[in-house]
mmCIF file with all atom_site columns, C-alpha atoms in Angstrom:
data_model
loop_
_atom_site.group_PDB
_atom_site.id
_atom_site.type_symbol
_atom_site.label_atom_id
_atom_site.label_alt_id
_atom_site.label_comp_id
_atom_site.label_asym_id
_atom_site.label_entity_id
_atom_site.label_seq_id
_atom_site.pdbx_PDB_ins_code
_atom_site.Cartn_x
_atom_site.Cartn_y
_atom_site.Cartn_z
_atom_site.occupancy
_atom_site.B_iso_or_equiv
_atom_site.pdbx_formal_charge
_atom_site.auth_seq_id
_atom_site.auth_comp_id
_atom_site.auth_asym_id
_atom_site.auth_atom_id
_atom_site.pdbx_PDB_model_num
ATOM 1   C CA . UNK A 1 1   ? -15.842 101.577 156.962 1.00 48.00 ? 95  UNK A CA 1
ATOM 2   C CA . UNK A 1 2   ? -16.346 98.678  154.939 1.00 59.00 ? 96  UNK A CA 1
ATOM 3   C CA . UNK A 1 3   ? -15.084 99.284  151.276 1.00 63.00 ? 97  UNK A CA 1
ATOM 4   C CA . UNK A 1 4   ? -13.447 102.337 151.482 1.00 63.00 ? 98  UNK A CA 1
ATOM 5   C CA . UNK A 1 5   ? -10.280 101.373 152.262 1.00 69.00 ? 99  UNK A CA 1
ATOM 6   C CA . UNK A 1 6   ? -10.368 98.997  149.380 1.00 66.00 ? 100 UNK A CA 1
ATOM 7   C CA . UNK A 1 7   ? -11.149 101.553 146.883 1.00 65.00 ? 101 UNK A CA 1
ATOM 8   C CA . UNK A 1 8   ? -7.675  103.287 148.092 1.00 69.00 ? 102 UNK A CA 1
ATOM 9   C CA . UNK A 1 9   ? -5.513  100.293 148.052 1.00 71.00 ? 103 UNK A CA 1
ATOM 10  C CA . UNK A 1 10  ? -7.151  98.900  144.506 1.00 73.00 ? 104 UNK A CA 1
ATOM 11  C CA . UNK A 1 11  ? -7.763  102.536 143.040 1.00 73.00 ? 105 UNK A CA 1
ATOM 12  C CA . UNK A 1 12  ? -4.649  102.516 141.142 1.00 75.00 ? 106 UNK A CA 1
ATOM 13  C CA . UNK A 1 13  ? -4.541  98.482  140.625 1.00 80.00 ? 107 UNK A CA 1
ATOM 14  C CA . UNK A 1 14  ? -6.925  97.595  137.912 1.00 83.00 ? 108 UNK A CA 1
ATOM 15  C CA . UNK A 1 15  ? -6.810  93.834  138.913 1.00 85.00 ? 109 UNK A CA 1
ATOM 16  C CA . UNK A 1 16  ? -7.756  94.621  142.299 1.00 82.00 ? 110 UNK A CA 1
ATOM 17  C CA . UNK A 1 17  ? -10.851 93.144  143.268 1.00 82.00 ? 111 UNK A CA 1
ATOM 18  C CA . UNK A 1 18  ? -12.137 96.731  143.815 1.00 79.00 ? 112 UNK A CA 1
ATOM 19  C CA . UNK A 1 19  ? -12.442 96.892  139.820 1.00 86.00 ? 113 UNK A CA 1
ATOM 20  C CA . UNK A 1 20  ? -14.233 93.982  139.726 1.00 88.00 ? 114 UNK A CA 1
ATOM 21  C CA . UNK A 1 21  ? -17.144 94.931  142.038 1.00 86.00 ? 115 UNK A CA 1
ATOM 22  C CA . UNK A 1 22  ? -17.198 98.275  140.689 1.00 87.00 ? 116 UNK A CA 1
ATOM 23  C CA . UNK A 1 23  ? -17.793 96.952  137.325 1.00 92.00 ? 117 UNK A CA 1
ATOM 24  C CA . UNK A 1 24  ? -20.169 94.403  138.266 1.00 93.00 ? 118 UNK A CA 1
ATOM 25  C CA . UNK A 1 25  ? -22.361 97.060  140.713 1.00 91.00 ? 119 UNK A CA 1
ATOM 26  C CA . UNK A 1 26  ? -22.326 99.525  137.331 1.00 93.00 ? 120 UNK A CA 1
ATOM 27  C CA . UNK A 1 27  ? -23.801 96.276  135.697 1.00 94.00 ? 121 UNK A CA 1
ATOM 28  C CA . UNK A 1 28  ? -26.315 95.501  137.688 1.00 94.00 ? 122 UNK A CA 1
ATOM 29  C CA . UNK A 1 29  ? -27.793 98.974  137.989 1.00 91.00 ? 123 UNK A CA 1
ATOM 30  C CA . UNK A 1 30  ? -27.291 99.567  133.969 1.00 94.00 ? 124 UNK A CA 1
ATOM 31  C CA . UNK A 1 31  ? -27.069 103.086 133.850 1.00 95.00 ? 125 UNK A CA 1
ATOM 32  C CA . UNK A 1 32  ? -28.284 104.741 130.480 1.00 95.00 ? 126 UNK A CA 1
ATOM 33  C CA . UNK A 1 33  ? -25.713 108.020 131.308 1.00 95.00 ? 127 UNK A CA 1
ATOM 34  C CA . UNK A 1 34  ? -22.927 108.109 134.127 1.00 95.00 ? 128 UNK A CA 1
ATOM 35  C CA . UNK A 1 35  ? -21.419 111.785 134.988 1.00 93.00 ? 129 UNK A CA 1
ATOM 36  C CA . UNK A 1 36  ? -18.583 111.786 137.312 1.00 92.00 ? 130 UNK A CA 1
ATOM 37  C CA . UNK A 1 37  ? -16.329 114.581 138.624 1.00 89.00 ? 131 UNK A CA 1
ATOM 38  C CA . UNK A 1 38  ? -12.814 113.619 138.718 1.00 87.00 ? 132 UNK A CA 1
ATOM 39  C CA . UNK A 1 39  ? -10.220 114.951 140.598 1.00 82.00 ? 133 UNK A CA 1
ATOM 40  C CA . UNK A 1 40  ? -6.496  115.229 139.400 1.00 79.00 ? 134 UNK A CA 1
ATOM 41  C CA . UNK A 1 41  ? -5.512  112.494 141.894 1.00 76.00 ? 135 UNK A CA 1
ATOM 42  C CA . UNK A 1 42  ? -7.802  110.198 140.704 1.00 80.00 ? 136 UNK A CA 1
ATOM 43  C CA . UNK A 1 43  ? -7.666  110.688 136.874 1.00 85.00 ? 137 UNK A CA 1
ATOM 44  C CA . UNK A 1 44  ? -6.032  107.269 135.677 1.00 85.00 ? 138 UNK A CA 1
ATOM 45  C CA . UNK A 1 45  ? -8.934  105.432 137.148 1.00 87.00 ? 139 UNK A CA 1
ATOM 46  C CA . UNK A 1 46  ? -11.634 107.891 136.079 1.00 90.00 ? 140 UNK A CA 1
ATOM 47  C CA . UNK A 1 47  ? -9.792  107.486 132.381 1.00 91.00 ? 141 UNK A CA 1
ATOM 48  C CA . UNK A 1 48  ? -10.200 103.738 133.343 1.00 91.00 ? 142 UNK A CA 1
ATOM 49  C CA . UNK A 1 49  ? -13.504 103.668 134.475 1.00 93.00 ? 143 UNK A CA 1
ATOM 50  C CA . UNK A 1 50  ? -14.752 106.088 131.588 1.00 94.00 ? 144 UNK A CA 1
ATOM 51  C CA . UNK A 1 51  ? -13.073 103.583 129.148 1.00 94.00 ? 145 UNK A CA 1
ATOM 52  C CA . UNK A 1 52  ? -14.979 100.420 130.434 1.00 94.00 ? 146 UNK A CA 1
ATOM 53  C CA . UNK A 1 53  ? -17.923 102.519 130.192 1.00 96.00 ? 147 UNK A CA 1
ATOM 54  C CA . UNK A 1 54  ? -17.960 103.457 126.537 1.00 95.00 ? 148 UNK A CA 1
ATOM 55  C CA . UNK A 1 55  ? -17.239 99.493  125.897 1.00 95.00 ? 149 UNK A CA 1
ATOM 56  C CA . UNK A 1 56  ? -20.255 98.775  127.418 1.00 95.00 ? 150 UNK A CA 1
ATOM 57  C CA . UNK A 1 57  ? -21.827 101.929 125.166 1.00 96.00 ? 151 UNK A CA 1
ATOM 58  C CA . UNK A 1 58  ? -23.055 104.004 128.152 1.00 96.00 ? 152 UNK A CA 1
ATOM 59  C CA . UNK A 1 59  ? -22.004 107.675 127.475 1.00 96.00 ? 153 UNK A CA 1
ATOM 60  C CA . UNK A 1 60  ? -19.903 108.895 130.493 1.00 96.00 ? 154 UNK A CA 1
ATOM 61  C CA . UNK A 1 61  ? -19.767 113.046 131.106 1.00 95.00 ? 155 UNK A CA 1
ATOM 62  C CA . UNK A 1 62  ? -16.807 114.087 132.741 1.00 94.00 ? 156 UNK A CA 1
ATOM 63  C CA . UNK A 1 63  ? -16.822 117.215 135.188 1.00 91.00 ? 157 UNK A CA 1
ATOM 64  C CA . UNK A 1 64  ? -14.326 118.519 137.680 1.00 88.00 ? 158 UNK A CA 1
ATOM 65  C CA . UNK A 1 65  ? -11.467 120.680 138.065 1.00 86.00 ? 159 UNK A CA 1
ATOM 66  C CA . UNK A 1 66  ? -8.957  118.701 135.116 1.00 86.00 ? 160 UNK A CA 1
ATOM 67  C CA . UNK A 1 67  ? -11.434 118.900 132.772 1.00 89.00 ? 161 UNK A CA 1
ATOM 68  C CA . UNK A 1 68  ? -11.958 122.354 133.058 1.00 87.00 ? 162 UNK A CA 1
ATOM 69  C CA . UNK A 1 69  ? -8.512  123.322 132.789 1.00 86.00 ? 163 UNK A CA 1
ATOM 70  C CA . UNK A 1 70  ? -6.883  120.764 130.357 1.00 87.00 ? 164 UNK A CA 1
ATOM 71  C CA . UNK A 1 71  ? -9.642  118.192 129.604 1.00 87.00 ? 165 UNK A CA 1
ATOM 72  C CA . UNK A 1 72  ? -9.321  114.810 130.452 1.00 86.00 ? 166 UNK A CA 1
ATOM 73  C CA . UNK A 1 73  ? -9.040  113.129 126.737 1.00 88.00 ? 167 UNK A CA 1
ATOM 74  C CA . UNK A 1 74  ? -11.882 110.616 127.919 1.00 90.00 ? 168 UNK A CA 1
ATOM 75  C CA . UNK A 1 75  ? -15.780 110.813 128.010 1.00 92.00 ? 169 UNK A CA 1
ATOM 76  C CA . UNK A 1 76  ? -18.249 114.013 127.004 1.00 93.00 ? 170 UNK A CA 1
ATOM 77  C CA . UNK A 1 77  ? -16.629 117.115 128.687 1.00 92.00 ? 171 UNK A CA 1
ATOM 78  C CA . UNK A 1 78  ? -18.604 119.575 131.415 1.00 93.00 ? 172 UNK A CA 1
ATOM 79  C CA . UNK A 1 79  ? -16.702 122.361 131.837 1.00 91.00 ? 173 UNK A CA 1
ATOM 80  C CA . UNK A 1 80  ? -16.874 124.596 134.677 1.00 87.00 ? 174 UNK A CA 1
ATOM 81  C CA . UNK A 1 81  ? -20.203 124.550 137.086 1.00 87.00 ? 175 UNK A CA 1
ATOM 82  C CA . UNK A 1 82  ? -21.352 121.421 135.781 1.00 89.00 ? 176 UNK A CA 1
ATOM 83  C CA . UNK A 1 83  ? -25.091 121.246 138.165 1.00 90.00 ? 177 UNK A CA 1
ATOM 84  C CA . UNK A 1 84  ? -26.993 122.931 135.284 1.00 90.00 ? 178 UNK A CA 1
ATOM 85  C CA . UNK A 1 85  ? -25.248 121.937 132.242 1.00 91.00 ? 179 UNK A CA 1
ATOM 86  C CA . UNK A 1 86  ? -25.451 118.121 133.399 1.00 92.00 ? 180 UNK A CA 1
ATOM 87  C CA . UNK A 1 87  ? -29.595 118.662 134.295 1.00 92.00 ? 181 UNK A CA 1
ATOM 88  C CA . UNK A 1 88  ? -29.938 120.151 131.067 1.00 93.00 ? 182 UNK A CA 1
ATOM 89  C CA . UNK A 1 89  ? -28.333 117.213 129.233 1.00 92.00 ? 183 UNK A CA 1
ATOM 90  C CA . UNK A 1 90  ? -30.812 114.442 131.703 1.00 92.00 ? 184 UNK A CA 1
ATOM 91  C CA . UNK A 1 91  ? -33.705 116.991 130.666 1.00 93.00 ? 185 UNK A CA 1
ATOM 92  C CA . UNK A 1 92  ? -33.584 118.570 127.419 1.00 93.00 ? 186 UNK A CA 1
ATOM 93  C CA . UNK A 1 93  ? -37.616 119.044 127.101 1.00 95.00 ? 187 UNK A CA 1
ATOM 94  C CA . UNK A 1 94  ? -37.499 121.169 130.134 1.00 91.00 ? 188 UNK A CA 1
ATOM 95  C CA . UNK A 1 95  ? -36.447 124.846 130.851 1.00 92.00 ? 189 UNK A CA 1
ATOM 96  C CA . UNK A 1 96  ? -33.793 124.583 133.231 1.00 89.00 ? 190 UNK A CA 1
ATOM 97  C CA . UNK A 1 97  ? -32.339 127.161 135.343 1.00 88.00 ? 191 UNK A CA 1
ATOM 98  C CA . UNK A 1 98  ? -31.090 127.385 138.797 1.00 88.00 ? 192 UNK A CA 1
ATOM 99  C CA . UNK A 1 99  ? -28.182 128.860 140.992 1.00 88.00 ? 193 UNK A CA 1
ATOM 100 C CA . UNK A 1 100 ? -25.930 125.385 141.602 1.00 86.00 ? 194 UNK A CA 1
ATOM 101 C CA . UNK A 1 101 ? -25.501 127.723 144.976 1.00 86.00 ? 195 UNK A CA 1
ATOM 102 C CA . UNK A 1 102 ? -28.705 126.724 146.010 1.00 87.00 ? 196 UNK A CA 1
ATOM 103 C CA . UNK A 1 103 ? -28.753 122.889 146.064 1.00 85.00 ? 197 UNK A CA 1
ATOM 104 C CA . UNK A 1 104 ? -28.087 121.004 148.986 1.00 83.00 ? 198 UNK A CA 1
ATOM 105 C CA . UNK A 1 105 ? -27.076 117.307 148.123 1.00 80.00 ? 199 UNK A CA 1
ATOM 106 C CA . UNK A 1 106 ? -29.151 114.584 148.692 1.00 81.00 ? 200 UNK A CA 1
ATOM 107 C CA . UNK A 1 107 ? -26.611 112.179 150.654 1.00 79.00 ? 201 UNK A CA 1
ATOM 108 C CA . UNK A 1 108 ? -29.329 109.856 151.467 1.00 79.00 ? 202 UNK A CA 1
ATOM 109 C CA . UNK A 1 109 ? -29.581 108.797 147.479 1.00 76.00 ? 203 UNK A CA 1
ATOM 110 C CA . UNK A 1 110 ? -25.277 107.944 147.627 1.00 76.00 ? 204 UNK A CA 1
ATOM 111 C CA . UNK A 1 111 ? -24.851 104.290 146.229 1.00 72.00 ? 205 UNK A CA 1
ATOM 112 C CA . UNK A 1 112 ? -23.924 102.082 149.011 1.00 74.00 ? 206 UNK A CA 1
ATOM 113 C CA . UNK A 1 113 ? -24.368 105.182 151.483 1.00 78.00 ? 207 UNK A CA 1
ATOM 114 C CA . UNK A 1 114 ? -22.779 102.792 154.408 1.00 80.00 ? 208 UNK A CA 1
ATOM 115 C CA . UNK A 1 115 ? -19.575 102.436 152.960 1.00 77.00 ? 209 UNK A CA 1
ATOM 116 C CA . UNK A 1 116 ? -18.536 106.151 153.202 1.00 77.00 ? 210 UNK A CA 1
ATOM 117 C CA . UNK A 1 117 ? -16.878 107.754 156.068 1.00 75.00 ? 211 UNK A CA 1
ATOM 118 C CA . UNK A 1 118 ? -18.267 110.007 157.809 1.00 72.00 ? 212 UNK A CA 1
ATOM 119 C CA . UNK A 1 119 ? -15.766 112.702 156.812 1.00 73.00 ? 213 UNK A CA 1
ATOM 120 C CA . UNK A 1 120 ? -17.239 112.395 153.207 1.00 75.00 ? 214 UNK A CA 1
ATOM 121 C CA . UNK A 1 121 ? -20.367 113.344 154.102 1.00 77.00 ? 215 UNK A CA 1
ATOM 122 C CA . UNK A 1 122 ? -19.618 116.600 155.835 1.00 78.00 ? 216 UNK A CA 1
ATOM 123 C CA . UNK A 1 123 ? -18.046 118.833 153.218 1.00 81.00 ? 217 UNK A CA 1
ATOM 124 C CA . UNK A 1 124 ? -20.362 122.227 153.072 1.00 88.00 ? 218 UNK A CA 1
ATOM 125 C CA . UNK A 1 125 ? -19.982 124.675 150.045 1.00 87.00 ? 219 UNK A CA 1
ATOM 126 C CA . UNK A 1 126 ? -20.449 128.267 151.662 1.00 91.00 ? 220 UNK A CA 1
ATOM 127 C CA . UNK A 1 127 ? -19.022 130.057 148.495 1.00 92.00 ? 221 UNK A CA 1
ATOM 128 C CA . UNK A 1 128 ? -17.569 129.712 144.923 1.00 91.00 ? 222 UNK A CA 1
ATOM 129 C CA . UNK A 1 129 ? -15.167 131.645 142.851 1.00 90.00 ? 223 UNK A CA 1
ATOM 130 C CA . UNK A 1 130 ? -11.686 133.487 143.764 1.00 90.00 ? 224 UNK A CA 1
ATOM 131 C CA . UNK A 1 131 ? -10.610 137.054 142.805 1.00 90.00 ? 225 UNK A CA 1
ATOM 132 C CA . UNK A 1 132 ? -7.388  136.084 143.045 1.00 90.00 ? 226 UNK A CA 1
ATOM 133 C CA . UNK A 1 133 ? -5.125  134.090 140.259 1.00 87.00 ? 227 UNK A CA 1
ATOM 134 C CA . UNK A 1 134 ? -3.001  132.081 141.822 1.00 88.00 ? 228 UNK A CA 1
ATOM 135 C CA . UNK A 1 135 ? -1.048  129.477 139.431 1.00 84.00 ? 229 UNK A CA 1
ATOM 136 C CA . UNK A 1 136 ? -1.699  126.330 141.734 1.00 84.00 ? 230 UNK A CA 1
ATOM 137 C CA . UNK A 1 137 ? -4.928  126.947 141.879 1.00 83.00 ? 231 UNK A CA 1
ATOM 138 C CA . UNK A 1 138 ? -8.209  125.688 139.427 1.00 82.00 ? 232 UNK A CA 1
ATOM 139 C CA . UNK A 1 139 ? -11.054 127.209 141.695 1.00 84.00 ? 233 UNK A CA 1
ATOM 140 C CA . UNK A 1 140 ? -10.784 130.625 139.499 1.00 83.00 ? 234 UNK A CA 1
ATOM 141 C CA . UNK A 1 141 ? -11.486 128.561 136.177 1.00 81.00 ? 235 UNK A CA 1
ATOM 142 C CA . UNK A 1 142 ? -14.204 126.121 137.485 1.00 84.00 ? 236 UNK A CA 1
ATOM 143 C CA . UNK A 1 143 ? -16.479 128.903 139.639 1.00 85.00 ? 237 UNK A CA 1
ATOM 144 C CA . UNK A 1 144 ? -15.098 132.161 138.180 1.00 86.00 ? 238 UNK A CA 1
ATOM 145 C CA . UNK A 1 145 ? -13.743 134.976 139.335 1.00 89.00 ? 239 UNK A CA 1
ATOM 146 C CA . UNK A 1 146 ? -16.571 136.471 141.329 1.00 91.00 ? 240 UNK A CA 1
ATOM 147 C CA . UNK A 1 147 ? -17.123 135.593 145.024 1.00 93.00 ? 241 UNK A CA 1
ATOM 148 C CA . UNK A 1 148 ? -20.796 134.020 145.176 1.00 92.00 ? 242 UNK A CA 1
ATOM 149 C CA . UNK A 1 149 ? -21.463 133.331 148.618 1.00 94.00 ? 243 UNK A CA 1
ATOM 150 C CA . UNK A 1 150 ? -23.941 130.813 150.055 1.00 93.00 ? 244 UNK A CA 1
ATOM 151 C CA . UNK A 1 151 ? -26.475 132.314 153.369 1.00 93.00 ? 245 UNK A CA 1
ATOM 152 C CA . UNK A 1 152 ? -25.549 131.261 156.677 1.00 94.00 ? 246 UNK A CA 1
ATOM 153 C CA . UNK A 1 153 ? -29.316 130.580 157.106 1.00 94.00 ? 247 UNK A CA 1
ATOM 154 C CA . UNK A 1 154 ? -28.840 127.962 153.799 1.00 91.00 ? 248 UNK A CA 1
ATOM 155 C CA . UNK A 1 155 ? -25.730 126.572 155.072 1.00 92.00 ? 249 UNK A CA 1
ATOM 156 C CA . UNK A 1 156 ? -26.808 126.009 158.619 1.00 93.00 ? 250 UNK A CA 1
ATOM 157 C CA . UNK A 1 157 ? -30.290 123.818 156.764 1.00 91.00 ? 251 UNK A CA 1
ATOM 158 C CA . UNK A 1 158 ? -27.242 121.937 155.123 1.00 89.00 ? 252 UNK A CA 1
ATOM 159 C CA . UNK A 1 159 ? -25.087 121.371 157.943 1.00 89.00 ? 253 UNK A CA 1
ATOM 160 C CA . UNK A 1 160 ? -28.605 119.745 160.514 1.00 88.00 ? 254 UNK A CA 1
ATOM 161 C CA . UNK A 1 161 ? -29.311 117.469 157.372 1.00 83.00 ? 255 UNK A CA 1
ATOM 162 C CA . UNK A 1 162 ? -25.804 115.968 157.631 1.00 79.00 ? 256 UNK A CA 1
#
């Protein structure tokens, strides 16, 4: 679809022209906080990305399985389940508390919604945590240890809003 196969060639180039419309898209909208979850395979351009940010002096929170388990050495770190810390910080007047379990994301609000695949947009959550400790494996740190499992009633709501 129509970017997304830019943002995988350029991802990694920070001349691409990918950069350059990222950059200027971030502009227009002038965020007064960004939060992104970054993945190991995409850290050097969330590092970048977070970087450009705090030249432009808009504080960037970082969430996501590296920062969890090593930190990423850029932006203001979420570690763990980062749904409730990250409302908390957008609304400190307010008492917030919810299970993240219990959210179902609102793809319609995605920036530039038509340039995903739609492979992107079906990824359903039916549980978090792991009892088990395998060394490969993050999902223990971020979500714990205890199996919290999602209701097939929820899940199924999910999956028809897809």
């Amino acid at each position: 679809i129509n970017h997304y196969d830019d943002f995988y060639r350029g991802v990694y180039n920070y001349n691409h022209p990918i950069w350059k419309k990222v950059k200027k898209n971030i502009s227009d909208i002038k965020p007064d906080i960004v939060g992104i979850i970054s993945y190991s395979t995409k850290l050097p351009a969330t590092k970048h990305l977070t970087k450009w940010l705090e030249n432009q002096n808009i504080p960037v929170y970082i969430g996501g399985p590296p920062e969890t388990t090593w930190g990423t050495g850029v932006g203001i770190s979420i570690k763990g389940e980062g749904e409730v810390q990250f409302a908390k910080i957008l609304h400190p007047e307010l008492e917030i508390n919810f299970d993240p379990l219990e959210l179902i994301p609102d793809r319609k609000s995605l920036y530039r919604i038509n340039d995903y695949r739609p492979n992107d947009l079906g990824i359903v959550m039916g549980e978090r945590g792991c009892p088990f400790n395998c060394y490969f494996c993050q999902t223990k740190a971020i979500w714990g240890q205890t199996i919290r499992k999602r209701s097939i009633d929820h899940i199924v709501k999910e999956i028809k809003l897809i």
